[in-house]
XYZ file of C-alpha atoms in Angstrom:
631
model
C 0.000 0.000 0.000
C 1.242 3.234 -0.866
C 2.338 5.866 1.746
C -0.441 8.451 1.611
C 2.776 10.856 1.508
C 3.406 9.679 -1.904
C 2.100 12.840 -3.554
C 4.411 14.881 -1.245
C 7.567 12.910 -1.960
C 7.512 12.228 -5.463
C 8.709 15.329 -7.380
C 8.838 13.278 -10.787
C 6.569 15.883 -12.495
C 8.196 18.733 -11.727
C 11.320 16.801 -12.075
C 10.100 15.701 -15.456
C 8.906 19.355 -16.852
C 12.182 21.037 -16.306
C 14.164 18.064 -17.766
C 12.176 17.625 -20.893
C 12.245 21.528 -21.286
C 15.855 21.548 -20.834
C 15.877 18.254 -23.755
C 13.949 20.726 -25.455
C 15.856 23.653 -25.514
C 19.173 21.619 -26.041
C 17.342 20.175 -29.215
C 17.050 23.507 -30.493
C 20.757 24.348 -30.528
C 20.628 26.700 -27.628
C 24.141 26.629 -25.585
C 24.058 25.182 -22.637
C 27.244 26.892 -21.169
C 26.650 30.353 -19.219
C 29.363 33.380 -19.996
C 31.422 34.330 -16.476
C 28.843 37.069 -15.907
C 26.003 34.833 -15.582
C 27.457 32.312 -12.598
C 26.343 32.071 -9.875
C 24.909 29.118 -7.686
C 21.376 28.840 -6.822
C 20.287 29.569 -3.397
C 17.599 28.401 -1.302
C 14.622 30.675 -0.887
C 15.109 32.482 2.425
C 12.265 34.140 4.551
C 12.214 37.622 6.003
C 10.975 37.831 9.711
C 7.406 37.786 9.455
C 7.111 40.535 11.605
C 8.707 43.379 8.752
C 5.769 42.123 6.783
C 2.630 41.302 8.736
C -0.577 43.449 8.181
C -2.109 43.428 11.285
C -5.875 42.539 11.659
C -7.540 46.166 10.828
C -4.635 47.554 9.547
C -4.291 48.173 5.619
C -1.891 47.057 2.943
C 0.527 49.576 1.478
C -0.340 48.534 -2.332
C -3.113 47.536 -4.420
C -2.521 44.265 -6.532
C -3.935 43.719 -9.992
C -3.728 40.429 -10.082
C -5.132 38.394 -13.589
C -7.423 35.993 -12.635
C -6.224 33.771 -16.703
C -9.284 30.816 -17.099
C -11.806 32.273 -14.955
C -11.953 35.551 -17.246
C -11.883 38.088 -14.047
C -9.309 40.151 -12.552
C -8.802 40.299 -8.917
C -7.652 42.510 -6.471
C -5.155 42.002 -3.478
C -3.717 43.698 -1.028
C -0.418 44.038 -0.716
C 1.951 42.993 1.662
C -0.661 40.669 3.390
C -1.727 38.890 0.098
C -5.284 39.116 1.192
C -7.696 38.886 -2.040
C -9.934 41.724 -1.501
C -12.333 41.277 -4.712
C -12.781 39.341 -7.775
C -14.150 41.881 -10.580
C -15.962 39.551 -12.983
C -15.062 40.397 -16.846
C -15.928 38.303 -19.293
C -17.365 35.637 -17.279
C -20.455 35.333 -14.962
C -20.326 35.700 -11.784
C -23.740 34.260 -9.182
C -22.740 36.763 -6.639
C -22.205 40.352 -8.419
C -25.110 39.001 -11.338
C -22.428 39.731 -13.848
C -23.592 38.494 -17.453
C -27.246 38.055 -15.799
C -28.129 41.549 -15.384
C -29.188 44.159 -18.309
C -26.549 46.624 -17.372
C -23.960 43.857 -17.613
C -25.341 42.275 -21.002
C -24.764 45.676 -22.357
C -21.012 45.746 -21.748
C -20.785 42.099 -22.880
C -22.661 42.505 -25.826
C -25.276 40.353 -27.661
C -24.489 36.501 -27.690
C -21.091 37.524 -25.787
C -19.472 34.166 -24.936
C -19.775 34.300 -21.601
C -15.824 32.978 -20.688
C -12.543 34.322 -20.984
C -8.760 34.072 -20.821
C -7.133 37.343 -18.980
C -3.800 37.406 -19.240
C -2.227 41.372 -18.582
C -3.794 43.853 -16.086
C -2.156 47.267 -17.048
C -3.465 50.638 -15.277
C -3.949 53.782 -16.785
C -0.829 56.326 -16.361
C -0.187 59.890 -16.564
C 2.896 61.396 -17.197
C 4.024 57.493 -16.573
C 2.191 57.488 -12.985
C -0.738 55.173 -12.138
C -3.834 57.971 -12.069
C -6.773 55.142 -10.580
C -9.050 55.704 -13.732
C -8.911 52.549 -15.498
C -8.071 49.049 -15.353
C -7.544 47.719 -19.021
C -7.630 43.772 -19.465
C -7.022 41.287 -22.490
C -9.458 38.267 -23.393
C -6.971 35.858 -25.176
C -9.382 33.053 -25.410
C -12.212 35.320 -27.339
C -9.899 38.269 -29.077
C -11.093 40.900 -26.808
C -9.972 43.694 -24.778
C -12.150 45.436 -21.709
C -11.784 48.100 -19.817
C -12.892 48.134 -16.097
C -13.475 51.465 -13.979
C -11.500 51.634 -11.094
C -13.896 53.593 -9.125
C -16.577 51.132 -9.061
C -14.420 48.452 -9.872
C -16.908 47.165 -12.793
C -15.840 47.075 -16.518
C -17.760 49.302 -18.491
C -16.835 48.742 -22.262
C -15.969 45.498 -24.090
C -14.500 45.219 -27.435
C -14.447 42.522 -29.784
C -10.723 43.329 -31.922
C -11.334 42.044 -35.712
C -8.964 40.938 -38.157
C -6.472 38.862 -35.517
C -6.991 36.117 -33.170
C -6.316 35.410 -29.364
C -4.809 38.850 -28.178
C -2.255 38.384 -25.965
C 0.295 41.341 -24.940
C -1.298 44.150 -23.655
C -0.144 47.797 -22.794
C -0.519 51.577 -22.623
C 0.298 54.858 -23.341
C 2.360 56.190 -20.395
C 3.101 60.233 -21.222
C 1.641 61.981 -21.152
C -1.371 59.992 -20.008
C -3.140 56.874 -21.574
C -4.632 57.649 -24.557
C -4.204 54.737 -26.668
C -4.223 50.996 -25.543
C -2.136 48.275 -27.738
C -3.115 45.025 -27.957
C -1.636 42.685 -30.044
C -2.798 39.211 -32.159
C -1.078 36.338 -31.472
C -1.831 33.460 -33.512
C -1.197 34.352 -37.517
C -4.129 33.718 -39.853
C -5.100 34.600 -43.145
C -6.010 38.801 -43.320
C -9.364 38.358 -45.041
C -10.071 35.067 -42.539
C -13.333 34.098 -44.427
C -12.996 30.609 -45.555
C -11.044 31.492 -48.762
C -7.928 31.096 -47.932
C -7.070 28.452 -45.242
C -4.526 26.118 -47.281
C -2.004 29.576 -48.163
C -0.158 29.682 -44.879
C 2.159 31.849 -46.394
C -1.232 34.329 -46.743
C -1.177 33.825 -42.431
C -0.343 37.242 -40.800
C -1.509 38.880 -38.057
C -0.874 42.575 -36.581
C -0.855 45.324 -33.797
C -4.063 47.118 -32.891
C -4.265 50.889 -31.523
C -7.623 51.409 -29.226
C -8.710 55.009 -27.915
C -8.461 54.401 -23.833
C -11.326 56.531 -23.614
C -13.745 55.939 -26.221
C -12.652 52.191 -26.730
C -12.548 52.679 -30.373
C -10.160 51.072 -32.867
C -8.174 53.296 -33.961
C -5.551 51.132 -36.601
C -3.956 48.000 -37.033
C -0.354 47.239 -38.628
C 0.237 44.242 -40.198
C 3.702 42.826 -39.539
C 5.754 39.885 -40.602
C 5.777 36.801 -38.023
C 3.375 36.637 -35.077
C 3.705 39.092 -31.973
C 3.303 37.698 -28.046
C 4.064 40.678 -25.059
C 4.616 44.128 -25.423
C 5.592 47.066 -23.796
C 5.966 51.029 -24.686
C 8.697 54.051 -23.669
C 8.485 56.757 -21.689
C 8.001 59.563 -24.551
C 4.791 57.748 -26.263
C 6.192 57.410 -29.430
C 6.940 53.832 -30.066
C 5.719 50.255 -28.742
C 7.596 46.974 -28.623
C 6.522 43.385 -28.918
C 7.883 40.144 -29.052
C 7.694 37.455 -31.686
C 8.298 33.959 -31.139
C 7.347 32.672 -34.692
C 9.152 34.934 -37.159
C 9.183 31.664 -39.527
C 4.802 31.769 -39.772
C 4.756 28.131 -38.696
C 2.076 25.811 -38.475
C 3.988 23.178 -36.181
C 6.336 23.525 -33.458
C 9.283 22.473 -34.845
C 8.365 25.222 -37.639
C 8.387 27.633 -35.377
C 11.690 26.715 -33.526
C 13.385 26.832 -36.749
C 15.789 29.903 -36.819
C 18.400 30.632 -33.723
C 17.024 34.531 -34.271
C 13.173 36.094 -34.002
C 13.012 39.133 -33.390
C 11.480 42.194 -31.166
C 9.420 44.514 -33.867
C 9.018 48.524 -32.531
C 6.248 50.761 -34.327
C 6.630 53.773 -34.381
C 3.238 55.193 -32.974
C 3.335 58.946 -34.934
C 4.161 58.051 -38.174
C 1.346 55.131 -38.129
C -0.815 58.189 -37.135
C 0.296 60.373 -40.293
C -0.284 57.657 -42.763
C -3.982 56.710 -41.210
C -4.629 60.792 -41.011
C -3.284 60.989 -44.720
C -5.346 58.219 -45.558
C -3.137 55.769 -46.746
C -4.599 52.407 -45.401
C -6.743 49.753 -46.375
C -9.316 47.781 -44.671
C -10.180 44.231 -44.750
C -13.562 42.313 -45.171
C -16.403 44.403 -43.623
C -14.164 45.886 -40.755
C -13.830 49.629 -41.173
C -10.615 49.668 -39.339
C -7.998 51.392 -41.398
C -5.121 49.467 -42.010
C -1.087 49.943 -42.545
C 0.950 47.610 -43.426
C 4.413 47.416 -41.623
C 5.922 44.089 -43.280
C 9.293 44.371 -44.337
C 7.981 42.561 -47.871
C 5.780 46.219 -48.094
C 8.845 49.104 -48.129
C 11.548 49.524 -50.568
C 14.295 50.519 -48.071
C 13.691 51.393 -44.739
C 10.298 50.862 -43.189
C 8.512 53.708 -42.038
C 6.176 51.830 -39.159
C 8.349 49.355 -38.006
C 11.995 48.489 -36.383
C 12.413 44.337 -36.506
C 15.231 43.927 -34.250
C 16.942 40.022 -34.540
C 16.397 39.209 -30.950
C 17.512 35.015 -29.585
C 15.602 32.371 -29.972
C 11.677 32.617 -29.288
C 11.490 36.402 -27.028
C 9.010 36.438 -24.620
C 8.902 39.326 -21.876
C 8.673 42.985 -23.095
C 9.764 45.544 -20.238
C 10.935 48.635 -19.677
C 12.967 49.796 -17.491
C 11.965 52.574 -15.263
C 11.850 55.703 -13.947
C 12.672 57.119 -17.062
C 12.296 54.419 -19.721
C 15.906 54.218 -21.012
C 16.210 50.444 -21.874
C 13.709 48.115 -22.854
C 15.028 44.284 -21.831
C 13.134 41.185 -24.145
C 13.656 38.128 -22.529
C 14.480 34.969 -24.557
C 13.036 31.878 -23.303
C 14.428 29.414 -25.566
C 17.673 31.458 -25.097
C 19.416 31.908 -21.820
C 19.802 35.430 -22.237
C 18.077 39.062 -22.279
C 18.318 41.787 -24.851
C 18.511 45.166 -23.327
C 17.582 47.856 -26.406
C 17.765 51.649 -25.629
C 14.899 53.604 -26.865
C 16.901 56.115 -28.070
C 19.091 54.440 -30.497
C 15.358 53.084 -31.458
C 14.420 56.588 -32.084
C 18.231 57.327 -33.791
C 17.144 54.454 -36.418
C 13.590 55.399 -37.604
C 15.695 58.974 -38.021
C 17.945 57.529 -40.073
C 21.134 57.575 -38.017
C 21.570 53.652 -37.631
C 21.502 50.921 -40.454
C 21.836 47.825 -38.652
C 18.901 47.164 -36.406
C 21.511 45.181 -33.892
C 22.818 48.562 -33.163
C 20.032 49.582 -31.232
C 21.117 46.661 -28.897
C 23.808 47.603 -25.897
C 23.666 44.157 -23.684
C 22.823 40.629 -23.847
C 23.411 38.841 -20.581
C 23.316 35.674 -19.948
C 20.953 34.643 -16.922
C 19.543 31.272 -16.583
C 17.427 29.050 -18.471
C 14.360 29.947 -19.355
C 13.963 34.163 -18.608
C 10.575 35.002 -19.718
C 9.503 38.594 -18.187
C 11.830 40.976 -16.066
C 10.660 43.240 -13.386
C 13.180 46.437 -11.477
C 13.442 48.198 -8.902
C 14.735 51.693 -8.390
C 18.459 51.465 -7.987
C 19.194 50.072 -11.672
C 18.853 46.150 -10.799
C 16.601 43.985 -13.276
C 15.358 41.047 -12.133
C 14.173 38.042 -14.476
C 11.905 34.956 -14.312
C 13.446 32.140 -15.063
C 10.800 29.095 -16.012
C 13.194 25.847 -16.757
C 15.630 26.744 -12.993
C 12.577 28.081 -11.133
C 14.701 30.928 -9.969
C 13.915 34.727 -10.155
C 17.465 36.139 -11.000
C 18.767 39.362 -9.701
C 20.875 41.737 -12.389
C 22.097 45.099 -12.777
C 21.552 46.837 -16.094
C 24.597 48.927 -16.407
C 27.261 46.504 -15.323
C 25.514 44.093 -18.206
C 26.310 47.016 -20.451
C 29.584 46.705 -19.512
C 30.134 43.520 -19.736
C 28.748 43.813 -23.660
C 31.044 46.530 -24.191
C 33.959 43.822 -23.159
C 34.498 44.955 -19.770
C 35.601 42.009 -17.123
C 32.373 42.663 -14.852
C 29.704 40.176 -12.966
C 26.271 41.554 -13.381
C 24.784 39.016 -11.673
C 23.682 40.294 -7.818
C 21.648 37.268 -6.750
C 19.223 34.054 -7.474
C 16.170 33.079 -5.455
C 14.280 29.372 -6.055
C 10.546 29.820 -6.913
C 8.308 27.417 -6.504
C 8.195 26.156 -9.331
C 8.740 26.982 -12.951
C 7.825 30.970 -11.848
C 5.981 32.445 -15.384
C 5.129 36.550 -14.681
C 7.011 38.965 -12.550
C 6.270 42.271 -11.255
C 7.789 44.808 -8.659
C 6.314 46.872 -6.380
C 5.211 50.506 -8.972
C 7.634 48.850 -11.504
C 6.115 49.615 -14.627
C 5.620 53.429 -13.472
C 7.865 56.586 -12.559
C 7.737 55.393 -8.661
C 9.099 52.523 -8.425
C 10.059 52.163 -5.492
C 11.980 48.439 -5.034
C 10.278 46.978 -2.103
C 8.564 43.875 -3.524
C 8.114 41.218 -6.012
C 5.538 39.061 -7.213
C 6.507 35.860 -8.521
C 3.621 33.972 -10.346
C 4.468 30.529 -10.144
C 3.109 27.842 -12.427
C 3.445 24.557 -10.499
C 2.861 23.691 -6.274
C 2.614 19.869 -6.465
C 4.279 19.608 -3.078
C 3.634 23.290 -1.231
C -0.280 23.047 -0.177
C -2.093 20.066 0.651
C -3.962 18.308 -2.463
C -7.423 18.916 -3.484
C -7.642 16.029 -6.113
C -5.766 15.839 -9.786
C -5.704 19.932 -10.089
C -3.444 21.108 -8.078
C -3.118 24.929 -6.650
C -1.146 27.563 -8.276
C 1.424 29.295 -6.098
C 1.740 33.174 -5.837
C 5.415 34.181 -3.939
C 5.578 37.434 -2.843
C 9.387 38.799 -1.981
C 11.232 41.429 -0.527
C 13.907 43.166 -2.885
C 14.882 46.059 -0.726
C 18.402 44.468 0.599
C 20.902 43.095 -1.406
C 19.395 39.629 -1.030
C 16.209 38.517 -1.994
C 14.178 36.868 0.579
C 10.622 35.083 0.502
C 7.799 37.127 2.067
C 4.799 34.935 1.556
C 3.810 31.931 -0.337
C 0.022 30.824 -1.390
C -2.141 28.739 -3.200
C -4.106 30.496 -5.949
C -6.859 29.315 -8.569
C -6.115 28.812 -11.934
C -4.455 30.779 -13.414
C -3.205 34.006 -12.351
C -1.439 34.836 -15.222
C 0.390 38.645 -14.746
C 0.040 41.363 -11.788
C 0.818 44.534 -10.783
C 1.125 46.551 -7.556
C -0.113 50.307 -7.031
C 0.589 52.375 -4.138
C -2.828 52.356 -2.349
C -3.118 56.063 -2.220
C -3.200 56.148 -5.889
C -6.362 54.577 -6.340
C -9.658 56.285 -4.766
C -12.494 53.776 -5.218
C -16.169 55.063 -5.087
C -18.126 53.849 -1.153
C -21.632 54.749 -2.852
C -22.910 55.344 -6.335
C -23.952 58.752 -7.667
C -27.524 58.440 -8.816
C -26.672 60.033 -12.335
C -23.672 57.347 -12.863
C -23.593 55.991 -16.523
C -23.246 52.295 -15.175
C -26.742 52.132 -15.365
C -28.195 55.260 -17.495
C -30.132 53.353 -19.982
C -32.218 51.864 -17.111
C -33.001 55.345 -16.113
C -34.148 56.148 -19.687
C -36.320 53.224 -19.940
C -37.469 54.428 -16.483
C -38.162 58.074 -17.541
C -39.827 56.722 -20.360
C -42.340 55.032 -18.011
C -42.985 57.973 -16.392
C -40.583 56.148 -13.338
C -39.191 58.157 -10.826
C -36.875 55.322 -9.348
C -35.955 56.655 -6.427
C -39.914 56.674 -5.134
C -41.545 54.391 -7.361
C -42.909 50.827 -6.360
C -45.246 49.789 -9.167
C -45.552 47.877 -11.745
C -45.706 48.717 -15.264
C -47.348 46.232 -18.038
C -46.756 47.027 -21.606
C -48.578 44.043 -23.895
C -46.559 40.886 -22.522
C -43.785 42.932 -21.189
C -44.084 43.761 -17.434
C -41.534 45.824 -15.788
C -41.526 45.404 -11.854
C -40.461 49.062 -10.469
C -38.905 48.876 -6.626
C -36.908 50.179 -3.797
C -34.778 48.922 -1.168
C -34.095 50.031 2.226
C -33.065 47.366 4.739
C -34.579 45.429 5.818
C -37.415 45.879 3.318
C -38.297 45.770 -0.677
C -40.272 48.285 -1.414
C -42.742 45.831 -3.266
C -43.544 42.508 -1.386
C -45.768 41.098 -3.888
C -46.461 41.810 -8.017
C -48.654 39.679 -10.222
C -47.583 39.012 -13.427
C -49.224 36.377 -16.236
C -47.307 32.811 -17.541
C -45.613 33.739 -20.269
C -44.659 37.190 -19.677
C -41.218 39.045 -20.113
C -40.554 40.153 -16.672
C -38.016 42.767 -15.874
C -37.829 43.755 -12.398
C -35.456 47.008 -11.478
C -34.689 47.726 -8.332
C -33.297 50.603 -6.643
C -31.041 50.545 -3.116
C -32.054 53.865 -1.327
C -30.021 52.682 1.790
C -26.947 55.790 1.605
C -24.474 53.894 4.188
C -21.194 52.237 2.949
C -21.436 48.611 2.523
C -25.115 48.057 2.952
C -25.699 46.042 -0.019
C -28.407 44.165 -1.088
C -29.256 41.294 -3.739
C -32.377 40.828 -5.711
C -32.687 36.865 -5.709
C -35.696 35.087 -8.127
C -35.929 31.498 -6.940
C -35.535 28.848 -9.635
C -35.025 31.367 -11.903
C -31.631 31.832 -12.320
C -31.723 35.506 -11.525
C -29.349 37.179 -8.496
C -27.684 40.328 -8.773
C -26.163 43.080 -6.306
C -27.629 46.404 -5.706
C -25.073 48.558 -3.875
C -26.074 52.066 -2.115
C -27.475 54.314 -4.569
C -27.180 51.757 -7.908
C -30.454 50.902 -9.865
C -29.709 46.887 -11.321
C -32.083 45.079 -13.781
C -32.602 41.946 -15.224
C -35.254 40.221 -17.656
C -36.583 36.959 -17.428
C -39.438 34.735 -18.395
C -42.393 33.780 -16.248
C -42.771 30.456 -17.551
C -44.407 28.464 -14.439
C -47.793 29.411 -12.864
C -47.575 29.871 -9.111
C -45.930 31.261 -6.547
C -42.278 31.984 -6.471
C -40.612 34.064 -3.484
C -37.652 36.442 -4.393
C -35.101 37.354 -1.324
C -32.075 39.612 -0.402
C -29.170 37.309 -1.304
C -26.873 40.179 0.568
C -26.823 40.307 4.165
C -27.488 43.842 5.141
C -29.614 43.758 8.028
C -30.723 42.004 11.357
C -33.914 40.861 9.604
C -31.739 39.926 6.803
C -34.023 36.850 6.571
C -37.203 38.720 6.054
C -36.352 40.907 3.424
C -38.667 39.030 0.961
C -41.259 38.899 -1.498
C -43.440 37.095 -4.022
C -43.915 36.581 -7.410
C -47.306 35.473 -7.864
C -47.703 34.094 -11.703
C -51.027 33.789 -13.106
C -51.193 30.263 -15.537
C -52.126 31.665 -19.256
């Protein structure tokens, strides 16, 4: 009989990914060797005293995390040094609680026949002048090629949009100075441009491109096609260019097809002169999207191209991040190479000027740092520090010294390794992605747990790491289970984000309910009536705990039932839910919001409706009936 330890002792699976990754890599042709800069010996994850850490029960976290939440299409929210998940803001799924995707305020944002699931991948937070300003929350939707935008005040996404002409957008970033005004999001799988049926046997017709949204109308603005496929992607500190990564510069169909060459490449746009030619109306569209078009393939210029840098970057880049405060370098990690390009934006700019004719020269370092880097994270004293997925290790590097060291100077760049547990994918540092960074923490989003948490059956939890970086060693803060699959994160300083206690009455969230209201001759804030309209009833009420305004309505089998229902309570936190038994309806109505939803009276009878939130001593009795008349 087996020990029931079994699952604790046997490592083989982890054991077996990072061998058969490392088989992998070594297949490819990558080196195996590290240059003297790069060694160093791995070292045991070591924890700070508790006590430089702990929140204390009723005391509050310096940061706000953005945390993805990947197959469960949300993003959540922790706090920050205790780790404590403070709210899951559903997105693109449905959530029973919030009545996200059920009610007719959410629907809208969704959109008609929305699928109702998602894949979120990149949390980025509007900026200005490269400082986290609390408006906006902007999220991708790999799984359905769609990118949302979530207010940060009431913590609810407010516009949804479907991108056209790619498939499964991945990277994700923003305009930083001098404040978000446009929102990239890129396509990562390549298909055919016109992708109508026509054309599904001519891979070499599969492309895909970068699109350019308006952060505050949520408009497309342009798309750029470009050669290969693109994955992450990050912008400078002057707003006029945006990098991304491509793995699969060959446009294969297989993996070994897109292994093939030892070189992809990073591809920069330059964001102004993209603007010129779609102001001077030199684009195209495809099929029946009105989204003007340039085309940035190298196959498309005679000479230099005007859009786009394509910088030969090793073996299949992943991570796109600059460095801050002031967004000198921009490092692309290499995954299938053991090494990070560093690339300085200026030389970037130098090129599309003319000054530079080999794209390498834009490049100043390429150190080597493990197996496996895929993102990299810094603080604010010049050090870069870089996931590594095949040694589970978050490596510790400085930036200049790797200069150096390029420039043939006998330096170690390398300041210190930390084990993960294990095979660590996303990395972020306290502000890191802003002018404040400040080099207190680091998330480490690891992949794998098998032997950190006890088991819950075949899947097995997640594990978020959260580390100090202030000394000159790293050392493990906290370590967690999470649910599938936090993907990326980032950390603002709490005072930078001022999030709404009560609704305004004349809040957009849920204007058109007001209209239909007005229309009605409603005056929600009073009314408790009901309204019939042919078979179309709508069921007009307040709440104040512990009561519903209306305890009873009569409506007739068959009829389309919308009931709307206003929370007059004014106090913080006294929430309440409208719940329909056996119909599927629930839904939160926080102080001062009007929430809807629409269903069908199919059964005759009597059917009681409840406050699913508690709000009150007589919680219990906040109640009412549907009475349904049979047809």
């Amino acid at each position: 009989m087996s020990d029931k330890n079994d699952h604790i002792k046997d490592l083989s699976r982890r054991h077996f990914l990072r061998n058969s990754a490392i088989t992998g890599v070594a297949g490819a042709g990558i080196a195996g060797g590290f240059g003297a800069g790069a060694m160093m010996g791995s070292r045991p994850a070591e924890a700070a005293s508790n006590n430089d850490h702990h929140v204390e029960p009723g005391e509050l976290d310096e940061y706000y995390g953005f945390w993805s939440g990947g197959h469960s299409g949300e993003v959540r929210i922790l706090g920050v040094p205790s780790m404590r998940e403070l709210l899951r803001i559903p997105v693109f799924n449905v959530d029973s609680a919030t009545g996200w995707g059920i009610t007719n305020e959410s629907k809208r944002v969704l959109g008609e026949n929305a699928p109702l699931n998602g894949d979120t991948h990149h949390p980025k937070v509007s900026y200005t002048d490269a400082r986290y300003d609390g408006r906006y929350c902007f999220i991708n939707d790999k799984l359905n090629t769609r990118v949302a935008r979530i207010r940060l005040d009431i913590m609810r996404a407010d516009k949804i949009v479907t991108i056209p002409n790619v498939q499964a957008i991945h990277g994700l970033t923003l305009q930083r100075v001098p404040k978000t005004e446009d929102v990239f999001a890129v396509g990562e799988m390549i298909v055919p441009l016109n992708n109508n049926g026509q054309n599904m046997d001519d891979t070499s017709e599969y492309w895909t491109m970068m699109t350019c949204l308006d952060a505050d109308t949520m408009e497309i603005k342009w798309q750029a096609i470009v050669d290969g496929n693109l994955d992450n992607c990050d912008t400078d500190y002057t707003g006029r260019f945006v990098a991304a990564s491509c793995y699969n510069s060959s446009r294969g169909m297989t993996l070994p097809e897109m292994m093939g060459p030892e070189r992809d490449w990073t591809v920069i746009f330059d964001v102004p002169a993209i603007e010129q030619a779609v102001a001077n109306g030199n684009t195209t569209t495809l099929g029946d999207s009105p989204v003007p078009v340039v085309d940035a393939r190298e196959q498309a210029h005679d000479g230099r191209n005007p859009f786009a840098l394509y910088v030969p970057t090793p073996r299949s880049p992943h991570g796109v991040n600059t460095m801050p405060p002031e967004g000198k370098y921009c490092v692309v990690s290499g995954k299938l190479s053991p090494t990070c390009t560093v690339i300085e934006w200026s030389r970037v700019a130098e090129w599309f000027d003319g000054g530079l004719d080999d794209p390498r020269d834009t490049v100043v370092a390429e150190p080597e740092v493990g197996l496996g880097p895929l993102h990299t994270t810094f603080d604010d004293r010049g050090n870069a520090y870089t996931s590594l997925f095949l040694d589970s290790q978050v490596v510790k590097w400085n930036v200049e010294d790797a200069i150096r060291s390029y420039n043939g100077d006998e330096v170690n760049y390398i300041r210190d390794r930390i084990d993960v547990h294990y095979n660590i994918g996303h990395i972020k540092a306290s502000l890191a992605c802003s002018r404040d960074v400040d080099g207190k923490y680091l998330t480490a989003l690891c992949k794998f747990s098998k032997d950190r948490f006890l088991p819950v059956g075949p899947m097995h939890a997640e594990n978020d790491q959260l580390i100090d970086i202030t000394g000159q060693q790293m050392k493990l803060v906290h370590d967690g289970p999470t649910y599938a699959e936090p993907h990326d994160a980032l950390m603002i300083r709490a005072d930078q984000l001022n999030p709404s206690q009560v609704y305004t009455r004349d809040d957009p969230y849920f204007a058109e309910t007001v209209a239909m209201a007005e229309a009605d001759g409603i005056e929600l804030e009073t009314a408790n009536t009901v309204v019939r309209d042919g078979n179309k009833v709508r069921v007009y009420m307040t709440s104040v705990a512990p009561n519903f305004g209306l305890t009873e309505f009569r409506v007739k089998q068959g009829d389309e039932v919308t009931v709307v229902v206003t929370n007059m309570d004014n106090i913080a936190d006294v929430s309440h839910g409208f719940a329909m038994v056996n119909h599927g309806i629930n839904f939160e109505i926080h102080p001062q919001q009007t929430s809807s939803a629409t269903f069908i009276a199919e059964k005759p009878g009597v059917h009681w409706y409840y406050c699913s939130w508690f709000c009150h001593a007589l919680h219990m009795e906040m109640s009412g009936r549907m009475l349904v008349e049979p047809a």
